[in-house]
């Protein structure tokens, strides 16, 4: 009897363990299961019906907000039966990698280019060239096509071998931002030239403030893109062009040295608030909101990003980068977030509809701009939609439209991702630890030498011609 | 008569062989039982630890951007690059510094606090136990945010207090001479309470008669701690050390990743944050990142072996 009881208990235990093992096995296998069908291919509905079709979109959480929502809502409205899925995730790049490897990529994806190598994805055939969009008729004016209205110079990112692979979802301008109200109250003159800017440093110091602060923690973006390059371009456009193309002496131009020396001089004089630059970006930006820093180099998402933190009366205003001489052209880094279309999409028609409404339907565009508070890559954007932008961003667009401020996009960190960490390290050193200008230049030339020697890295030529053309136009009309 | 003896002997032999068979059956059943008991753990370990480790090792032999399955075989090139990479060596140096000092700090304080709070004469020991254990149950992200706010150079509590007493505030996370020790402080603050509780449990298991005898012989509290408590809980300390070494890389990663991202100028970069930055931080060098990961595996194993060898002592039974 006792033996029977024990045997029954033993059997029960065995059954339980077996069940556990099966659960484990099932869980593991379901994690490795074949990707689910995203639809859109198997169900051939009526021509006017989109029942059973699905558009699959993946977005990062970032400065562009949930901008896909109004586009997808519109598509569901105009394409009856269409199902759309949208995932917004901070780790969208990781999700994308997994889905591409599982042969289940989303139709459209917009992930942070700082965490995803778009250029590698393009060369490995993950992205589809956008040529198929150019013949698509516009929604509001069908006599025009998307190819007619797209502002291609704004779409430099992802331009490879004469083809555009990336669509700018939201175009950000950048610049030196300041509080116009504080300038009025304190009697500071808004500087136009470097000398006026520099002179303001001493006045700020006397008032217990700093002229400037930039992120050393994210120097490859905030220092390099919004401070160093605008300064370098005002010193020498050619020198800037050289730094975009790897060569043994790309960084040895005297203008590069001067830009670094001018920056170091500001640090040495105590005009730069260096402690906050090591913090996360929003903590640094709080110093700017609190009025401790006069100028902050950043992208035009700043106003939206700091949301409710702006104190009452803070008048965020764009300052064209101070030039060496009065009346010279100033430059502005145009950046943005981009989306791409999966090369394996089976929903090309739906993708066309997505971009058609995003770029050529005023109702949808206004909703999108209301979310991103920044530009779209269409011609005459500032004229048609400038009123929808926050005043700070609108003033930077107006400056570009005036011709005096020329927009460009520095591409070297995107072409060569190993450049970014060197900039981060050396600019931290220059700002915080007494690293010399020579050491910075040597390190930057050093990483370019490594890139040149590495055959696995594709060398891409940076084309400065459109910027030179814009400069020539400005000089002719001056 | 003879037949009877033969019959009895044969019966005995039969009984013996039945006993042997039964023993063998029991042994087999026991093996099956142990196998089934270990199976879930083995499956988990194989799927989530062993296979990824082997895959990581394989990936380290390739150049891979992680954007598709396109990989190019690189042989040992990633390991050669690793050996000539000054940032890797700087990160390795920081890694060793932070973990050795952190281990020493955590275990010294945990043992001393455990000895102190095990004393029945301390009436508030329950309160202190909760107080010191509290950081161990708070999620790491919250702890990091909390300390980032306390250590903020402009609006932080610490600099505020320093300024209140007329001292100059510091950039605790932005100054390369301070950042490593600041991080050690935060990591130690998070971990000490957990190990304190483990050691308290071990100390409270020591028979009180041993302490009473020592007290009669004239041993004071400090002498009792060093001559009785610590030697008798030494095996617990060694096991905890091993656990600490294996897990502290993970804790170090999330503290450093959130608080400094390895900066300023790599002053707080450790191997795990470096591995993350070369793989996921924009460079997308997954093959090289896997080589760094393998170096972490080797380094952690060596550290564990070294510490286990150094701390080996005679085991006292009580």
mmCIF file of C-alpha atoms in Angstrom, chain B residues 13-314:
data_model
loop_
_atom_site.group_PDB
_atom_site.id
_atom_site.type_symbol
_atom_site.label_atom_id
_atom_site.label_comp_id
_atom_site.label_asym_id
_atom_site.label_seq_id
_atom_site.Cartn_x
_atom_site.Cartn_y
_atom_site.Cartn_z
ATOM 1 C CA UNK B 13 21.698 -16.275 -3.915
ATOM 2 C CA UNK B 14 18.406 -15.504 -5.618
ATOM 3 C CA UNK B 15 17.414 -13.133 -2.791
ATOM 4 C CA UNK B 16 20.834 -11.470 -3.008
ATOM 5 C CA UNK B 17 20.575 -10.980 -6.731
ATOM 6 C CA UNK B 18 17.074 -9.536 -6.230
ATOM 7 C CA UNK B 19 18.472 -7.093 -3.669
ATOM 8 C CA UNK B 20 21.270 -6.131 -6.070
ATOM 9 C CA UNK B 21 18.758 -5.677 -8.860
ATOM 10 C CA UNK B 22 16.518 -3.619 -6.647
ATOM 11 C CA UNK B 23 19.467 -1.458 -5.625
ATOM 12 C CA UNK B 24 20.423 -1.000 -9.268
ATOM 13 C CA UNK B 25 16.807 -0.092 -10.102
ATOM 14 C CA UNK B 26 16.725 2.400 -7.256
ATOM 15 C CA UNK B 27 20.021 3.892 -8.412
ATOM 16 C CA UNK B 28 18.701 4.211 -11.973
ATOM 17 C CA UNK B 29 15.476 5.759 -10.714
ATOM 18 C CA UNK B 30 17.531 8.177 -8.656
ATOM 19 C CA UNK B 31 19.566 9.157 -11.727
ATOM 20 C CA UNK B 32 16.374 9.669 -13.732
ATOM 21 C CA UNK B 33 14.925 11.709 -10.905
ATOM 22 C CA UNK B 34 18.014 13.900 -10.698
ATOM 23 C CA UNK B 35 18.067 14.253 -14.474
ATOM 24 C CA UNK B 36 14.432 15.398 -14.563
ATOM 25 C CA UNK B 37 15.062 17.780 -11.678
ATOM 26 C CA UNK B 38 18.024 19.301 -13.487
ATOM 27 C CA UNK B 39 16.378 19.327 -16.909
ATOM 28 C CA UNK B 40 14.515 22.683 -16.676
ATOM 29 C CA UNK B 41 17.631 24.390 -15.385
ATOM 30 C CA UNK B 42 19.814 22.724 -17.999
ATOM 31 C CA UNK B 43 17.441 23.715 -20.778
ATOM 32 C CA UNK B 44 17.332 27.303 -19.553
ATOM 33 C CA UNK B 45 21.094 27.418 -19.209
ATOM 34 C CA UNK B 46 21.669 25.885 -22.643
ATOM 35 C CA UNK B 47 19.205 28.131 -24.472
ATOM 36 C CA UNK B 48 19.885 31.414 -22.740
ATOM 37 C CA UNK B 49 23.539 31.109 -21.681
ATOM 38 C CA UNK B 50 25.513 28.410 -23.418
ATOM 39 C CA UNK B 51 24.253 28.823 -27.003
ATOM 40 C CA UNK B 52 24.498 32.679 -26.960
ATOM 41 C CA UNK B 53 28.027 32.420 -25.545
ATOM 42 C CA UNK B 54 29.097 30.059 -28.317
ATOM 43 C CA UNK B 55 27.333 32.245 -30.912
ATOM 44 C CA UNK B 56 29.102 35.308 -29.492
ATOM 45 C CA UNK B 57 32.408 33.529 -29.891
ATOM 46 C CA UNK B 58 31.568 32.653 -33.506
ATOM 47 C CA UNK B 59 30.434 36.248 -34.266
ATOM 48 C CA UNK B 60 33.732 37.555 -32.885
ATOM 49 C CA UNK B 61 35.435 35.856 -35.835
ATOM 50 C CA UNK B 62 33.420 37.909 -38.324
ATOM 51 C CA UNK B 63 32.954 41.539 -39.317
ATOM 52 C CA UNK B 64 29.267 42.227 -38.958
ATOM 53 C CA UNK B 65 27.263 45.481 -39.025
ATOM 54 C CA UNK B 66 24.116 43.871 -37.608
ATOM 55 C CA UNK B 67 21.855 45.343 -40.297
ATOM 56 C CA UNK B 68 21.369 42.034 -42.125
ATOM 57 C CA UNK B 69 22.865 38.545 -42.081
ATOM 58 C CA UNK B 70 25.732 39.780 -44.275
ATOM 59 C CA UNK B 71 28.954 38.810 -42.447
ATOM 60 C CA UNK B 72 32.553 38.627 -43.594
ATOM 61 C CA UNK B 73 34.955 36.172 -42.048
ATOM 62 C CA UNK B 74 37.771 38.016 -40.273
ATOM 63 C CA UNK B 75 39.524 35.186 -38.447
ATOM 64 C CA UNK B 76 41.340 36.499 -35.409
ATOM 65 C CA UNK B 77 41.509 40.066 -36.760
ATOM 66 C CA UNK B 78 39.078 41.387 -34.128
ATOM 67 C CA UNK B 79 41.265 39.953 -31.363
ATOM 68 C CA UNK B 80 44.384 41.494 -32.929
ATOM 69 C CA UNK B 81 42.605 44.867 -33.080
ATOM 70 C CA UNK B 82 41.579 44.385 -29.450
ATOM 71 C CA UNK B 83 45.158 43.916 -28.303
ATOM 72 C CA UNK B 84 46.238 47.136 -30.055
ATOM 73 C CA UNK B 85 43.222 49.192 -28.996
ATOM 74 C CA UNK B 86 44.203 51.762 -26.323
ATOM 75 C CA UNK B 87 40.541 52.328 -25.369
ATOM 76 C CA UNK B 88 40.129 48.610 -24.678
ATOM 77 C CA UNK B 89 43.119 48.652 -22.339
ATOM 78 C CA UNK B 90 41.910 51.823 -20.641
ATOM 79 C CA UNK B 91 38.485 50.212 -20.161
ATOM 80 C CA UNK B 92 40.127 47.021 -18.853
ATOM 81 C CA UNK B 93 42.144 49.081 -16.351
ATOM 82 C CA UNK B 94 39.037 50.951 -15.204
ATOM 83 C CA UNK B 95 37.141 47.664 -15.022
ATOM 84 C CA UNK B 96 39.715 46.091 -12.722
ATOM 85 C CA UNK B 97 40.043 49.223 -10.587
ATOM 86 C CA UNK B 98 36.310 49.663 -10.101
ATOM 87 C CA UNK B 99 35.607 46.011 -9.382
ATOM 88 C CA UNK B 100 38.534 45.379 -7.064
ATOM 89 C CA UNK B 101 37.941 48.512 -4.996
ATOM 90 C CA UNK B 102 34.183 48.004 -5.069
ATOM 91 C CA UNK B 103 34.556 44.384 -3.923
ATOM 92 C CA UNK B 104 36.824 45.411 -1.073
ATOM 93 C CA UNK B 105 34.498 48.224 0.006
ATOM 94 C CA UNK B 106 31.279 46.183 -0.243
ATOM 95 C CA UNK B 107 32.618 43.146 1.606
ATOM 96 C CA UNK B 108 34.415 45.112 4.311
ATOM 97 C CA UNK B 109 31.335 47.167 5.112
ATOM 98 C CA UNK B 110 28.929 44.241 4.715
ATOM 99 C CA UNK B 111 30.892 42.060 7.187
ATOM 100 C CA UNK B 112 31.383 44.853 9.695
ATOM 101 C CA UNK B 113 27.763 45.972 9.544
ATOM 102 C CA UNK B 114 26.580 42.354 9.790
ATOM 103 C CA UNK B 115 28.720 41.853 12.911
ATOM 104 C CA UNK B 116 27.479 45.120 14.402
ATOM 105 C CA UNK B 117 23.801 44.539 13.636
ATOM 106 C CA UNK B 118 23.887 40.930 14.870
ATOM 107 C CA UNK B 119 24.483 42.194 18.372
ATOM 108 C CA UNK B 120 21.373 41.686 20.481
ATOM 109 C CA UNK B 121 22.366 44.630 22.622
ATOM 110 C CA UNK B 122 21.661 47.038 19.743
ATOM 111 C CA UNK B 123 17.939 47.660 20.182
ATOM 112 C CA UNK B 124 17.439 49.511 16.871
ATOM 113 C CA UNK B 125 19.065 46.773 14.791
ATOM 114 C CA UNK B 126 15.788 45.957 13.009
ATOM 115 C CA UNK B 127 15.501 49.537 11.799
ATOM 116 C CA UNK B 128 19.114 49.621 10.595
ATOM 117 C CA UNK B 129 18.738 46.269 8.826
ATOM 118 C CA UNK B 130 15.820 47.641 6.811
ATOM 119 C CA UNK B 131 17.630 50.911 6.204
ATOM 120 C CA UNK B 132 20.791 49.270 4.849
ATOM 121 C CA UNK B 133 18.925 46.583 2.892
ATOM 122 C CA UNK B 134 16.556 49.084 1.274
ATOM 123 C CA UNK B 135 18.853 50.073 -1.674
ATOM 124 C CA UNK B 136 19.066 46.412 -2.719
ATOM 125 C CA UNK B 137 15.355 46.224 -3.470
ATOM 126 C CA UNK B 138 15.081 49.531 -5.315
ATOM 127 C CA UNK B 139 15.374 49.102 -9.113
ATOM 128 C CA UNK B 140 18.795 50.115 -10.422
ATOM 129 C CA UNK B 141 17.347 52.704 -12.817
ATOM 130 C CA UNK B 142 15.680 54.563 -9.938
ATOM 131 C CA UNK B 143 18.897 54.472 -7.930
ATOM 132 C CA UNK B 144 20.845 55.872 -10.867
ATOM 133 C CA UNK B 145 18.365 58.705 -11.417
ATOM 134 C CA UNK B 146 18.356 59.441 -7.691
ATOM 135 C CA UNK B 147 22.123 59.679 -7.496
ATOM 136 C CA UNK B 148 22.375 61.653 -10.727
ATOM 137 C CA UNK B 149 20.116 64.205 -9.123
ATOM 138 C CA UNK B 150 22.049 64.195 -5.817
ATOM 139 C CA UNK B 151 25.376 64.541 -7.668
ATOM 140 C CA UNK B 152 24.223 67.179 -10.168
ATOM 141 C CA UNK B 153 26.910 69.893 -10.056
ATOM 142 C CA UNK B 154 24.422 72.762 -10.308
ATOM 143 C CA UNK B 155 21.276 71.753 -8.481
ATOM 144 C CA UNK B 156 22.414 68.612 -6.664
ATOM 145 C CA UNK B 157 21.907 68.049 -2.959
ATOM 146 C CA UNK B 158 25.562 67.196 -2.308
ATOM 147 C CA UNK B 159 27.008 70.353 -3.820
ATOM 148 C CA UNK B 160 24.212 72.328 -2.161
ATOM 149 C CA UNK B 161 25.320 71.018 1.241
ATOM 150 C CA UNK B 162 28.969 71.696 0.452
ATOM 151 C CA UNK B 163 28.188 75.274 -0.552
ATOM 152 C CA UNK B 164 26.163 75.691 2.622
ATOM 153 C CA UNK B 165 29.280 75.026 4.688
ATOM 154 C CA UNK B 166 31.422 77.229 2.493
ATOM 155 C CA UNK B 167 33.063 74.548 0.341
ATOM 156 C CA UNK B 168 33.235 74.529 -3.420
ATOM 157 C CA UNK B 169 30.959 72.114 -5.281
ATOM 158 C CA UNK B 170 32.489 69.467 -7.522
ATOM 159 C CA UNK B 171 31.595 67.920 -10.831
ATOM 160 C CA UNK B 172 31.320 64.444 -9.319
ATOM 161 C CA UNK B 173 30.537 62.686 -12.552
ATOM 162 C CA UNK B 174 32.286 65.078 -14.926
ATOM 163 C CA UNK B 175 35.742 65.214 -13.392
ATOM 164 C CA UNK B 176 37.995 62.385 -14.510
ATOM 165 C CA UNK B 177 39.809 62.337 -11.164
ATOM 166 C CA UNK B 178 36.562 61.843 -9.227
ATOM 167 C CA UNK B 179 34.268 59.897 -11.484
ATOM 168 C CA UNK B 180 35.520 56.356 -10.817
ATOM 169 C CA UNK B 181 35.360 56.730 -7.045
ATOM 170 C CA UNK B 182 31.926 58.347 -7.272
ATOM 171 C CA UNK B 183 30.700 55.350 -9.248
ATOM 172 C CA UNK B 184 32.246 52.945 -6.727
ATOM 173 C CA UNK B 185 30.391 54.789 -3.973
ATOM 174 C CA UNK B 186 27.036 54.445 -5.765
ATOM 175 C CA UNK B 187 27.638 50.766 -6.574
ATOM 176 C CA UNK B 188 28.717 50.009 -3.006
ATOM 177 C CA UNK B 189 25.702 51.862 -1.609
ATOM 178 C CA UNK B 190 23.455 49.658 -3.733
ATOM 179 C CA UNK B 191 25.120 46.309 -2.914
ATOM 180 C CA UNK B 192 26.329 46.461 0.686
ATOM 181 C CA UNK B 193 22.931 45.884 2.314
ATOM 182 C CA UNK B 194 22.289 42.681 0.387
ATOM 183 C CA UNK B 195 25.549 41.051 1.460
ATOM 184 C CA UNK B 196 25.128 42.418 4.984
ATOM 185 C CA UNK B 197 21.888 40.444 5.309
ATOM 186 C CA UNK B 198 23.547 37.272 3.976
ATOM 187 C CA UNK B 199 26.382 37.575 6.503
ATOM 188 C CA UNK B 200 24.002 38.426 9.334
ATOM 189 C CA UNK B 201 22.118 35.205 8.672
ATOM 190 C CA UNK B 202 25.419 33.310 8.776
ATOM 191 C CA UNK B 203 26.554 35.001 12.009
ATOM 192 C CA UNK B 204 23.204 34.373 13.706
ATOM 193 C CA UNK B 205 23.644 30.663 12.922
ATOM 194 C CA UNK B 206 26.814 30.459 15.007
ATOM 195 C CA UNK B 207 25.954 28.909 18.396
ATOM 196 C CA UNK B 208 25.812 31.607 21.066
ATOM 197 C CA UNK B 209 27.756 29.311 23.425
ATOM 198 C CA UNK B 210 30.901 29.994 21.397
ATOM 199 C CA UNK B 211 30.548 33.744 21.935
ATOM 200 C CA UNK B 212 29.682 33.222 25.630
ATOM 201 C CA UNK B 213 32.808 31.099 26.130
ATOM 202 C CA UNK B 214 34.899 33.735 24.409
ATOM 203 C CA UNK B 215 33.372 36.452 26.558
ATOM 204 C CA UNK B 216 34.175 34.444 29.730
ATOM 205 C CA UNK B 217 37.747 34.121 28.439
ATOM 206 C CA UNK B 218 37.871 37.906 28.231
ATOM 207 C CA UNK B 219 37.395 38.489 24.472
ATOM 208 C CA UNK B 220 35.787 41.824 23.633
ATOM 209 C CA UNK B 221 33.366 42.520 20.746
ATOM 210 C CA UNK B 222 36.063 43.377 18.204
ATOM 211 C CA UNK B 223 38.102 40.297 19.087
ATOM 212 C CA UNK B 224 34.971 38.118 18.867
ATOM 213 C CA UNK B 225 34.207 39.541 15.418
ATOM 214 C CA UNK B 226 37.675 38.921 14.023
ATOM 215 C CA UNK B 227 38.454 35.676 15.844
ATOM 216 C CA UNK B 228 35.027 33.987 15.817
ATOM 217 C CA UNK B 229 32.446 35.541 13.495
ATOM 218 C CA UNK B 230 34.595 36.127 10.418
ATOM 219 C CA UNK B 231 36.464 32.774 10.487
ATOM 220 C CA UNK B 232 33.241 30.853 11.034
ATOM 221 C CA UNK B 233 31.330 32.561 8.214
ATOM 222 C CA UNK B 234 34.303 32.548 5.823
ATOM 223 C CA UNK B 235 32.786 29.953 3.463
ATOM 224 C CA UNK B 236 29.672 32.156 3.122
ATOM 225 C CA UNK B 237 31.928 35.104 2.343
ATOM 226 C CA UNK B 238 33.748 33.140 -0.379
ATOM 227 C CA UNK B 239 30.531 31.983 -2.032
ATOM 228 C CA UNK B 240 29.162 35.536 -1.890
ATOM 229 C CA UNK B 241 32.392 36.863 -3.386
ATOM 230 C CA UNK B 242 32.052 34.537 -6.347
ATOM 231 C CA UNK B 243 28.430 35.586 -6.843
ATOM 232 C CA UNK B 244 29.399 39.254 -6.504
ATOM 233 C CA UNK B 245 32.172 39.038 -9.086
ATOM 234 C CA UNK B 246 29.957 37.280 -11.593
ATOM 235 C CA UNK B 247 27.053 39.724 -11.181
ATOM 236 C CA UNK B 248 28.801 43.034 -10.533
ATOM 237 C CA UNK B 249 29.681 43.599 -14.223
ATOM 238 C CA UNK B 250 25.976 43.907 -14.917
ATOM 239 C CA UNK B 251 25.413 46.353 -12.085
ATOM 240 C CA UNK B 252 28.469 48.340 -13.150
ATOM 241 C CA UNK B 253 27.118 48.547 -16.680
ATOM 242 C CA UNK B 254 23.763 50.038 -15.798
ATOM 243 C CA UNK B 255 25.228 52.515 -13.283
ATOM 244 C CA UNK B 256 27.913 53.756 -15.688
ATOM 245 C CA UNK B 257 25.755 53.628 -18.815
ATOM 246 C CA UNK B 258 23.127 55.850 -17.226
ATOM 247 C CA UNK B 259 25.274 58.137 -15.127
ATOM 248 C CA UNK B 260 28.309 58.877 -17.314
ATOM 249 C CA UNK B 261 28.065 56.766 -20.466
ATOM 250 C CA UNK B 262 31.745 55.944 -19.888
ATOM 251 C CA UNK B 263 32.861 59.580 -19.859
ATOM 252 C CA UNK B 264 34.340 62.059 -19.472
ATOM 253 C CA UNK B 265 36.876 61.089 -22.116
ATOM 254 C CA UNK B 266 36.538 57.357 -21.217
ATOM 255 C CA UNK B 267 37.520 57.992 -17.587
ATOM 256 C CA UNK B 268 34.710 55.693 -16.408
ATOM 257 C CA UNK B 269 34.580 53.374 -19.402
ATOM 258 C CA UNK B 270 34.549 49.727 -18.376
ATOM 259 C CA UNK B 271 34.618 46.693 -20.630
ATOM 260 C CA UNK B 272 30.853 46.162 -20.607
ATOM 261 C CA UNK B 273 30.052 49.770 -21.547
ATOM 262 C CA UNK B 274 32.768 49.645 -24.222
ATOM 263 C CA UNK B 275 31.289 46.437 -25.606
ATOM 264 C CA UNK B 276 27.881 48.129 -25.745
ATOM 265 C CA UNK B 277 29.181 51.302 -27.366
ATOM 266 C CA UNK B 278 31.080 49.529 -30.180
ATOM 267 C CA UNK B 279 28.149 47.208 -30.861
ATOM 268 C CA UNK B 280 24.960 49.162 -30.260
ATOM 269 C CA UNK B 281 26.156 52.731 -29.723
ATOM 270 C CA UNK B 282 26.220 53.723 -33.383
ATOM 271 C CA UNK B 283 29.443 52.092 -34.538
ATOM 272 C CA UNK B 284 27.607 48.820 -35.218
ATOM 273 C CA UNK B 285 30.793 46.709 -34.960
ATOM 274 C CA UNK B 286 29.160 43.558 -33.663
ATOM 275 C CA UNK B 287 32.112 41.284 -34.431
ATOM 276 C CA UNK B 288 34.468 43.505 -32.477
ATOM 277 C CA UNK B 289 31.900 43.916 -29.702
ATOM 278 C CA UNK B 290 31.711 40.126 -29.415
ATOM 279 C CA UNK B 291 35.508 39.960 -29.124
ATOM 280 C CA UNK B 292 35.281 42.462 -26.245
ATOM 281 C CA UNK B 293 32.534 40.300 -24.708
ATOM 282 C CA UNK B 294 34.790 37.259 -24.893
ATOM 283 C CA UNK B 295 37.562 39.235 -23.206
ATOM 284 C CA UNK B 296 35.102 40.065 -20.397
ATOM 285 C CA UNK B 297 34.311 36.358 -20.015
ATOM 286 C CA UNK B 298 38.016 35.525 -19.720
ATOM 287 C CA UNK B 299 38.732 38.401 -17.348
ATOM 288 C CA UNK B 300 35.766 37.643 -15.071
ATOM 289 C CA UNK B 301 36.669 33.952 -14.933
ATOM 290 C CA UNK B 302 40.285 34.789 -14.091
ATOM 291 C CA UNK B 303 39.185 37.234 -11.396
ATOM 292 C CA UNK B 304 36.860 34.623 -9.905
ATOM 293 C CA UNK B 305 39.574 31.931 -9.918
ATOM 294 C CA UNK B 306 42.142 34.314 -8.445
ATOM 295 C CA UNK B 307 39.874 35.497 -5.664
ATOM 296 C CA UNK B 308 38.778 31.959 -4.818
ATOM 297 C CA UNK B 309 42.433 30.881 -4.625
ATOM 298 C CA UNK B 310 43.497 33.867 -2.522
ATOM 299 C CA UNK B 311 40.609 33.554 -0.060
ATOM 300 C CA UNK B 312 40.940 29.789 0.525
ATOM 301 C CA UNK B 313 41.120 29.053 4.251
ATOM 302 C CA UNK B 314 40.648 26.093 6.586
#
